[in-house]
Tab-separated table of C-alpha atoms and ligand atoms in Angstrom:
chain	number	residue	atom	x	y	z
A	1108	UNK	CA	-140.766	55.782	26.612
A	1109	UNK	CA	-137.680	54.900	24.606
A	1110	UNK	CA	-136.842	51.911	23.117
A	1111	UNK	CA	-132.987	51.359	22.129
A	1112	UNK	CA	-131.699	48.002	20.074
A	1113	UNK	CA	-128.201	47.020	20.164
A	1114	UNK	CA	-127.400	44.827	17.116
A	1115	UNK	CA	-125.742	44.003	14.549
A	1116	UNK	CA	-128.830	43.459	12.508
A	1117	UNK	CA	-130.424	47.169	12.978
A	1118	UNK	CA	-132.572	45.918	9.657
A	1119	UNK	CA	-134.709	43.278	11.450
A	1120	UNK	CA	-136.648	46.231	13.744
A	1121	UNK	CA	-137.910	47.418	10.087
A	1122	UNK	CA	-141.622	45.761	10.828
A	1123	UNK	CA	-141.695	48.332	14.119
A	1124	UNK	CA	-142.627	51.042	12.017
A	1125	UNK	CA	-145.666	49.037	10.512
A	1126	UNK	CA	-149.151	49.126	12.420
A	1127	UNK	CA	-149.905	50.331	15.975
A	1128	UNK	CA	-146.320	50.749	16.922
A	1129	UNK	CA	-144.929	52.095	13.851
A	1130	UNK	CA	-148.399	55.312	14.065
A	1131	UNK	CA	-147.036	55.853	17.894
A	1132	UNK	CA	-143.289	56.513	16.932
A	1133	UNK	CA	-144.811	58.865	14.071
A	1134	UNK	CA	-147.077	60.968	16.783
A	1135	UNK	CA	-144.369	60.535	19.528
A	1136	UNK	CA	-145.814	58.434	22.201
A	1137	UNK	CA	-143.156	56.239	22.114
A	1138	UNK	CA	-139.485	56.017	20.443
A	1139	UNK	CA	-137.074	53.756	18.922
A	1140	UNK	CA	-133.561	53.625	18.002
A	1141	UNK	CA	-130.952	51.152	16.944
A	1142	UNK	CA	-127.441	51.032	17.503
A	1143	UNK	CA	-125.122	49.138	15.149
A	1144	UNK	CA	-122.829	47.046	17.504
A	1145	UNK	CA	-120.530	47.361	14.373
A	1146	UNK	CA	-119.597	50.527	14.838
A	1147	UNK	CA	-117.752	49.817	18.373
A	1148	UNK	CA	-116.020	47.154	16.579
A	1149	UNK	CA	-112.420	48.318	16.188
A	1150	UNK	CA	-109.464	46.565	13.748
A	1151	UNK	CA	-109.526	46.234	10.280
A	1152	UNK	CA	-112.148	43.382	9.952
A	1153	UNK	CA	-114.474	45.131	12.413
A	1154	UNK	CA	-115.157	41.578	14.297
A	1155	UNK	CA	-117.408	41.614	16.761
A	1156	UNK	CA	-116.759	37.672	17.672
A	1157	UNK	CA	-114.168	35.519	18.359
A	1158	UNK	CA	-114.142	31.482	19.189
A	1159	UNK	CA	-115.042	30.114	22.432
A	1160	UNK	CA	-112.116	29.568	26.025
A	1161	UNK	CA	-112.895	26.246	26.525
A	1162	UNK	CA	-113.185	25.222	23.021
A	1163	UNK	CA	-116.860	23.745	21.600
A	1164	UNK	CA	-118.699	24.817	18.882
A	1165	UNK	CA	-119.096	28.277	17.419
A	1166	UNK	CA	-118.117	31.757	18.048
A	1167	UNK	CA	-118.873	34.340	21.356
A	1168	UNK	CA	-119.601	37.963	20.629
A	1169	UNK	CA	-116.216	39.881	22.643
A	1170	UNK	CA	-116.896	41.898	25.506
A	1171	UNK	CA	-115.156	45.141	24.003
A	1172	UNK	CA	-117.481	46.127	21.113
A	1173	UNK	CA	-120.534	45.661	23.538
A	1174	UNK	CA	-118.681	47.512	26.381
A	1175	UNK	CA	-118.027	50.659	23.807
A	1176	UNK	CA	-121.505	50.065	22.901
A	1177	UNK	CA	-123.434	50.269	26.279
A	1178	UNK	CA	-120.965	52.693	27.481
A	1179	UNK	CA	-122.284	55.103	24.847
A	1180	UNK	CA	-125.889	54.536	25.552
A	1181	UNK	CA	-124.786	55.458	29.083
A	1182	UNK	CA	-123.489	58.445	27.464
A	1183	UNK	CA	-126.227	59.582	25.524
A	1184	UNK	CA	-128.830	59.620	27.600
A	1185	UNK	CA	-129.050	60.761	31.823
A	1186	UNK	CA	-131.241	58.890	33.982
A	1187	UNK	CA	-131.585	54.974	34.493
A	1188	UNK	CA	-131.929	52.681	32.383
A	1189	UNK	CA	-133.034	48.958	31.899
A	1190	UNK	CA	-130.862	47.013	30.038
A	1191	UNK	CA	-132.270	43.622	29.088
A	1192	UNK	CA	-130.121	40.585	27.616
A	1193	UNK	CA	-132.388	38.216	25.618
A	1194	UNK	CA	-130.838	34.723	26.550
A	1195	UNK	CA	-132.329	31.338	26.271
A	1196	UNK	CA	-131.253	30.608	29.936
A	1197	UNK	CA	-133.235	33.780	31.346
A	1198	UNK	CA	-135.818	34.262	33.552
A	1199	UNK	CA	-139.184	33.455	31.038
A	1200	UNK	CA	-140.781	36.775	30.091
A	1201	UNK	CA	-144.666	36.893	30.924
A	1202	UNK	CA	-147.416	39.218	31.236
A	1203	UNK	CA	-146.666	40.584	34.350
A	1204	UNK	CA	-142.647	41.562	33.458
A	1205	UNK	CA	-144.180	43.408	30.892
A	1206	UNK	CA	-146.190	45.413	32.731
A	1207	UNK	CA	-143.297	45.924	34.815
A	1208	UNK	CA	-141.465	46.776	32.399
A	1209	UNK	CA	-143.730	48.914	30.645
A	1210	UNK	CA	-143.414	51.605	33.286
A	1211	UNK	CA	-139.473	52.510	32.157
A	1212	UNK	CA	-138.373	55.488	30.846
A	1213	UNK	CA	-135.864	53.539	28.449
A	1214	UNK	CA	-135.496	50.171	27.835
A	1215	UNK	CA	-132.138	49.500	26.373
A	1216	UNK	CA	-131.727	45.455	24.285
A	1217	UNK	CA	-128.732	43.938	24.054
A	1218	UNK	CA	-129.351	41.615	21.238
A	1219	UNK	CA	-126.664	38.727	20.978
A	1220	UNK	CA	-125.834	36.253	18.147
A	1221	UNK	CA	-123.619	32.964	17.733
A	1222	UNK	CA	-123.396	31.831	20.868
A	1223	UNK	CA	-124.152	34.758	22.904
A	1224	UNK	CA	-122.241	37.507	24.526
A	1225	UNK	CA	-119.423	36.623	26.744
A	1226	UNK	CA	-120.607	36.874	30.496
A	1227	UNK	CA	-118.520	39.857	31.269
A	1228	UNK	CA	-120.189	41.903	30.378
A	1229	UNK	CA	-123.708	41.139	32.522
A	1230	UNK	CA	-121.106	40.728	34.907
A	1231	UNK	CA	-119.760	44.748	34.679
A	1232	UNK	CA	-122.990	46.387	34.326
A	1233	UNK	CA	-125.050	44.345	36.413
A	1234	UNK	CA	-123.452	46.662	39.383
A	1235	UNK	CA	-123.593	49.874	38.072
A	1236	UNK	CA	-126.108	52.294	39.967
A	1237	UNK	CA	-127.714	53.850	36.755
A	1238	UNK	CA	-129.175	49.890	35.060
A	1239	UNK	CA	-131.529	47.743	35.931
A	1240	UNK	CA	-130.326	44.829	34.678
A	1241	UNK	CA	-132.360	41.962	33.223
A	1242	UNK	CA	-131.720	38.372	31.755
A	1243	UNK	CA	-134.915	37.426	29.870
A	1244	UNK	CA	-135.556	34.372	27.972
A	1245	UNK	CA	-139.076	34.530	25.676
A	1246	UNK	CA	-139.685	30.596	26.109
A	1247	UNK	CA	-138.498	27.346	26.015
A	1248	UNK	CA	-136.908	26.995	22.817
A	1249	UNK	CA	-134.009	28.184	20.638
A	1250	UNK	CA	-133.541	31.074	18.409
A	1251	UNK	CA	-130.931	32.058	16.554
A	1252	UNK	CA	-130.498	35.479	18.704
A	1253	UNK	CA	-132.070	38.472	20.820
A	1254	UNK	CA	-133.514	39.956	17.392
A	1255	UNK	CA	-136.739	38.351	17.186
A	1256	UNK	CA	-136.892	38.205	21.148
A	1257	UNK	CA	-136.733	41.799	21.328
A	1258	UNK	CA	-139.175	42.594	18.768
A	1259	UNK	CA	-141.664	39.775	20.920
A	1260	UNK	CA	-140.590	41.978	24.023
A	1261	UNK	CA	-141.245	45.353	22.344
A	1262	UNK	CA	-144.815	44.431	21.173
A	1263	UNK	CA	-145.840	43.202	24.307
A	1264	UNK	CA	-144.752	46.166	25.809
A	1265	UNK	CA	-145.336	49.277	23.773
A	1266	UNK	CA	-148.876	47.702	23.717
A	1267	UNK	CA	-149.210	48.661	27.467
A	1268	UNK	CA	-148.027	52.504	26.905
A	1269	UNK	CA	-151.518	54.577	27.422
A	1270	UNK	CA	-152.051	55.786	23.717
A	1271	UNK	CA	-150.179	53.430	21.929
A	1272	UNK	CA	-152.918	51.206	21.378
A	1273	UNK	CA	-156.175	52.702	20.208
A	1274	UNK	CA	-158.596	50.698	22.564
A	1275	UNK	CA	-157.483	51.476	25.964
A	1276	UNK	CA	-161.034	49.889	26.998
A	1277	UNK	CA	-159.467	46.485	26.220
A	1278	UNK	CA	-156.427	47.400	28.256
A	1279	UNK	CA	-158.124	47.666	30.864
A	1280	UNK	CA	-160.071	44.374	30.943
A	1281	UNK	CA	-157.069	42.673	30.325
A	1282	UNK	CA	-155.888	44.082	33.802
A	1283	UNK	CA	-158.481	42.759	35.423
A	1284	UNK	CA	-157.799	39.571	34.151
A	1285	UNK	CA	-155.930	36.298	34.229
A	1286	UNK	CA	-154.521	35.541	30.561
A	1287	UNK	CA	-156.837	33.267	28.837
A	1288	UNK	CA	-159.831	33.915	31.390
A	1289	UNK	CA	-161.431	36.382	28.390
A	1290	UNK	CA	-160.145	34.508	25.584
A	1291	UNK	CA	-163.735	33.547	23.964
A	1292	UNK	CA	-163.511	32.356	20.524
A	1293	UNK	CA	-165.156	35.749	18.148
A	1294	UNK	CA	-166.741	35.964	15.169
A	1295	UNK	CA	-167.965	38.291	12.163
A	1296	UNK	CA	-170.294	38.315	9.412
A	1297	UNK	CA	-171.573	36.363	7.777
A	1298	UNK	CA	-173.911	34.438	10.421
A	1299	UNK	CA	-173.749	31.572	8.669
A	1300	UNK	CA	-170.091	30.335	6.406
A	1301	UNK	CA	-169.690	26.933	4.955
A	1302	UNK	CA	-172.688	25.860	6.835
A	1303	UNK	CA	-171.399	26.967	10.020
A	1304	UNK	CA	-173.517	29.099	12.067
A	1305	UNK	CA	-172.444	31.820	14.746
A	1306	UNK	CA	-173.606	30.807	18.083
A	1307	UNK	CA	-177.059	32.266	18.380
A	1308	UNK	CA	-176.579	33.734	21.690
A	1309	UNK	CA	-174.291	36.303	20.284
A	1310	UNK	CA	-176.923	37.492	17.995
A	1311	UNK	CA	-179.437	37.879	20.391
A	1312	UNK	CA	-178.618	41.443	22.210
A	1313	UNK	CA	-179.123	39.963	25.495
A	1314	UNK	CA	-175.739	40.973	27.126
A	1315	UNK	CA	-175.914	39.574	30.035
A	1316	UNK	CA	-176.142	36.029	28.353
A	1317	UNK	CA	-173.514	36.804	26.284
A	1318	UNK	CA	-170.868	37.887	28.939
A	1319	UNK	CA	-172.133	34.495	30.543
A	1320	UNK	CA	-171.774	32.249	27.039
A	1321	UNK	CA	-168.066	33.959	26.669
A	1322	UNK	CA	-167.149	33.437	30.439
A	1323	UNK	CA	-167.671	30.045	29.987
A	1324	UNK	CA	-166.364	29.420	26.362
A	1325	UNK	CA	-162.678	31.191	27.503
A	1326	UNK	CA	-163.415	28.187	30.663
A	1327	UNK	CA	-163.771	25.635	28.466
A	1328	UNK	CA	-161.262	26.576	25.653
A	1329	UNK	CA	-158.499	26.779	28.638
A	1330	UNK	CA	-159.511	23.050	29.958
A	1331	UNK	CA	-158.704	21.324	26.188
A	1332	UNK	CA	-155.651	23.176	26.360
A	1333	UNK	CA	-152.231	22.616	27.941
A	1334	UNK	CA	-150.105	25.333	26.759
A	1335	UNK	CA	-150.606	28.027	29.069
A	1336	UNK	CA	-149.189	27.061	33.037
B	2188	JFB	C1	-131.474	34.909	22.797
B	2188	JFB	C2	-129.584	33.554	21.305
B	2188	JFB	C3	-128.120	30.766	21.017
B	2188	JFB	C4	-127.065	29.947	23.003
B	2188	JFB	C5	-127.284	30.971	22.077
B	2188	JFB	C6	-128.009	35.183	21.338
B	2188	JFB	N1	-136.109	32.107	24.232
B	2188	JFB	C7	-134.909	32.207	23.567
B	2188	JFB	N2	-134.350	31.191	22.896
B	2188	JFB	N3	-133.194	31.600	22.381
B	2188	JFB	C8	-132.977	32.890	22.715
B	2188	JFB	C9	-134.073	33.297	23.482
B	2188	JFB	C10	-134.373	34.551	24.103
B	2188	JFB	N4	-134.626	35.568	24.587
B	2188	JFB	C11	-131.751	33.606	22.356
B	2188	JFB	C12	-130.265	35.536	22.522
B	2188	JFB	C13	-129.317	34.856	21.771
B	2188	JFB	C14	-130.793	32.927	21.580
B	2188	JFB	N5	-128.493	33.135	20.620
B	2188	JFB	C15	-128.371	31.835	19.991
B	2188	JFB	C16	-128.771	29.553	20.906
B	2188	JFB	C17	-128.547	28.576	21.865
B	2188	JFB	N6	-127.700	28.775	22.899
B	2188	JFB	C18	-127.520	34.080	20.646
């Protein structure tokens, strides 16, 4: 699988080569690019933005720079491709888009700034035979662009490649389960810290109770919560 960024921040992917991710670019199981928006920026100032038709506040990123841009990618590489816009009026990424996602050959990101890309340009590629073309919001709330929604995106995706995480065991369960339905609080040595003891169940060997105990912990630790739909 290969990951591409579009940006004009190509420093803010630095953290993907830390940790899981960053050890499965190094043995190939997965790659990852950016592509400085910049660079298809023509003129003297290289501007990739301009102010709003319409007036209102702030600037739009112009269509040309991001046409060059994706037309390159197009370029590049044969084959299909997804091309996702990060956009706070998207369609609210989840577990299951992942997974859906997760199962691409390339994922391209168009990541927007100010106030977002102007609409041509969904508008021109959203026809074009070789992309599948996706508007994705990561939740109800504002950011200052598709940067950090991108690197939310990529984690919860690469995650799902077989052999990018080490425990494909816990892949697995998570399959066979709603979100939340396994999440049991945990706990580590020592048995006892600040006075607080680990529930004595889980230091009794008797599996069986403890799949029960944890069954019904996740149960209850869902019920006094309201984040989760
Ligand atoms: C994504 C972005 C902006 C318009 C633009 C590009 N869940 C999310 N919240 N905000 C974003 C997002 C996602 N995915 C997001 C791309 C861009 C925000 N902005 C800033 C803020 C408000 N309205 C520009």
């Amino acid at each position: 699988m290969k990951f591409t960024a579009v940006t004009i921040f190509p420093e803010y992917f630095a953290p993907l080569n830390l940790s899981l991710i960053g050890k499965a670019i190094e043995r190939e199981a997965l790659s990852f690019e950016t592509i400085d928006l910049r660079e298809f920026a023509t003129g003297n100032h290289r501007s990739v933005d301009d102010s709003p038709y319409g007036g209102g506040a702030g600037m739009v990123m112009s269509p040309e720079p991001w046409g060059a841009a994706i037309d390159n990618v197009l370029a590049k590489n044969e084959g299909e491709i997804d091309l996702i816009f990060p956009t706070p009026a998207g369609k609210v990424f989840n577990q299951r888009i992942a997974e859906s996602l997760s199962n691409s050959n390339h994922l391209v990101f168009a990541c927007g700034r100010y106030e977002g890309i102007d609409a041509r340009v969904v508008e021109f590629y959203r026809t074009n035979p070789r992309i599948r073309l996706h508007e994705i919001s990561i939740g109800d709330y504002v950011i200052n662009g598709g940067e950090g929604a991108t690197l939310v995106m990529i984690e919860a995706i690469a995650r799902l490649i077989p052999g990018v995480i080490g425990n494909p065991e816990s892949l697995l369960e998570e399959s066979h389960n709603e979100i939340g339905e396994l999440e049991y609080p945990v706990y580590t040595k020592p048995a006892t810290w600040r006075g607080l003891p680990v529930p004595e169940v889980l230091l009794s060997g008797n599996h069986g109770a403890i799949e029960n105990w944890r069954k019904e912990a996740a149960r209850k630790r869902k019920e006094g919560q309201d984040r989760r739909e």
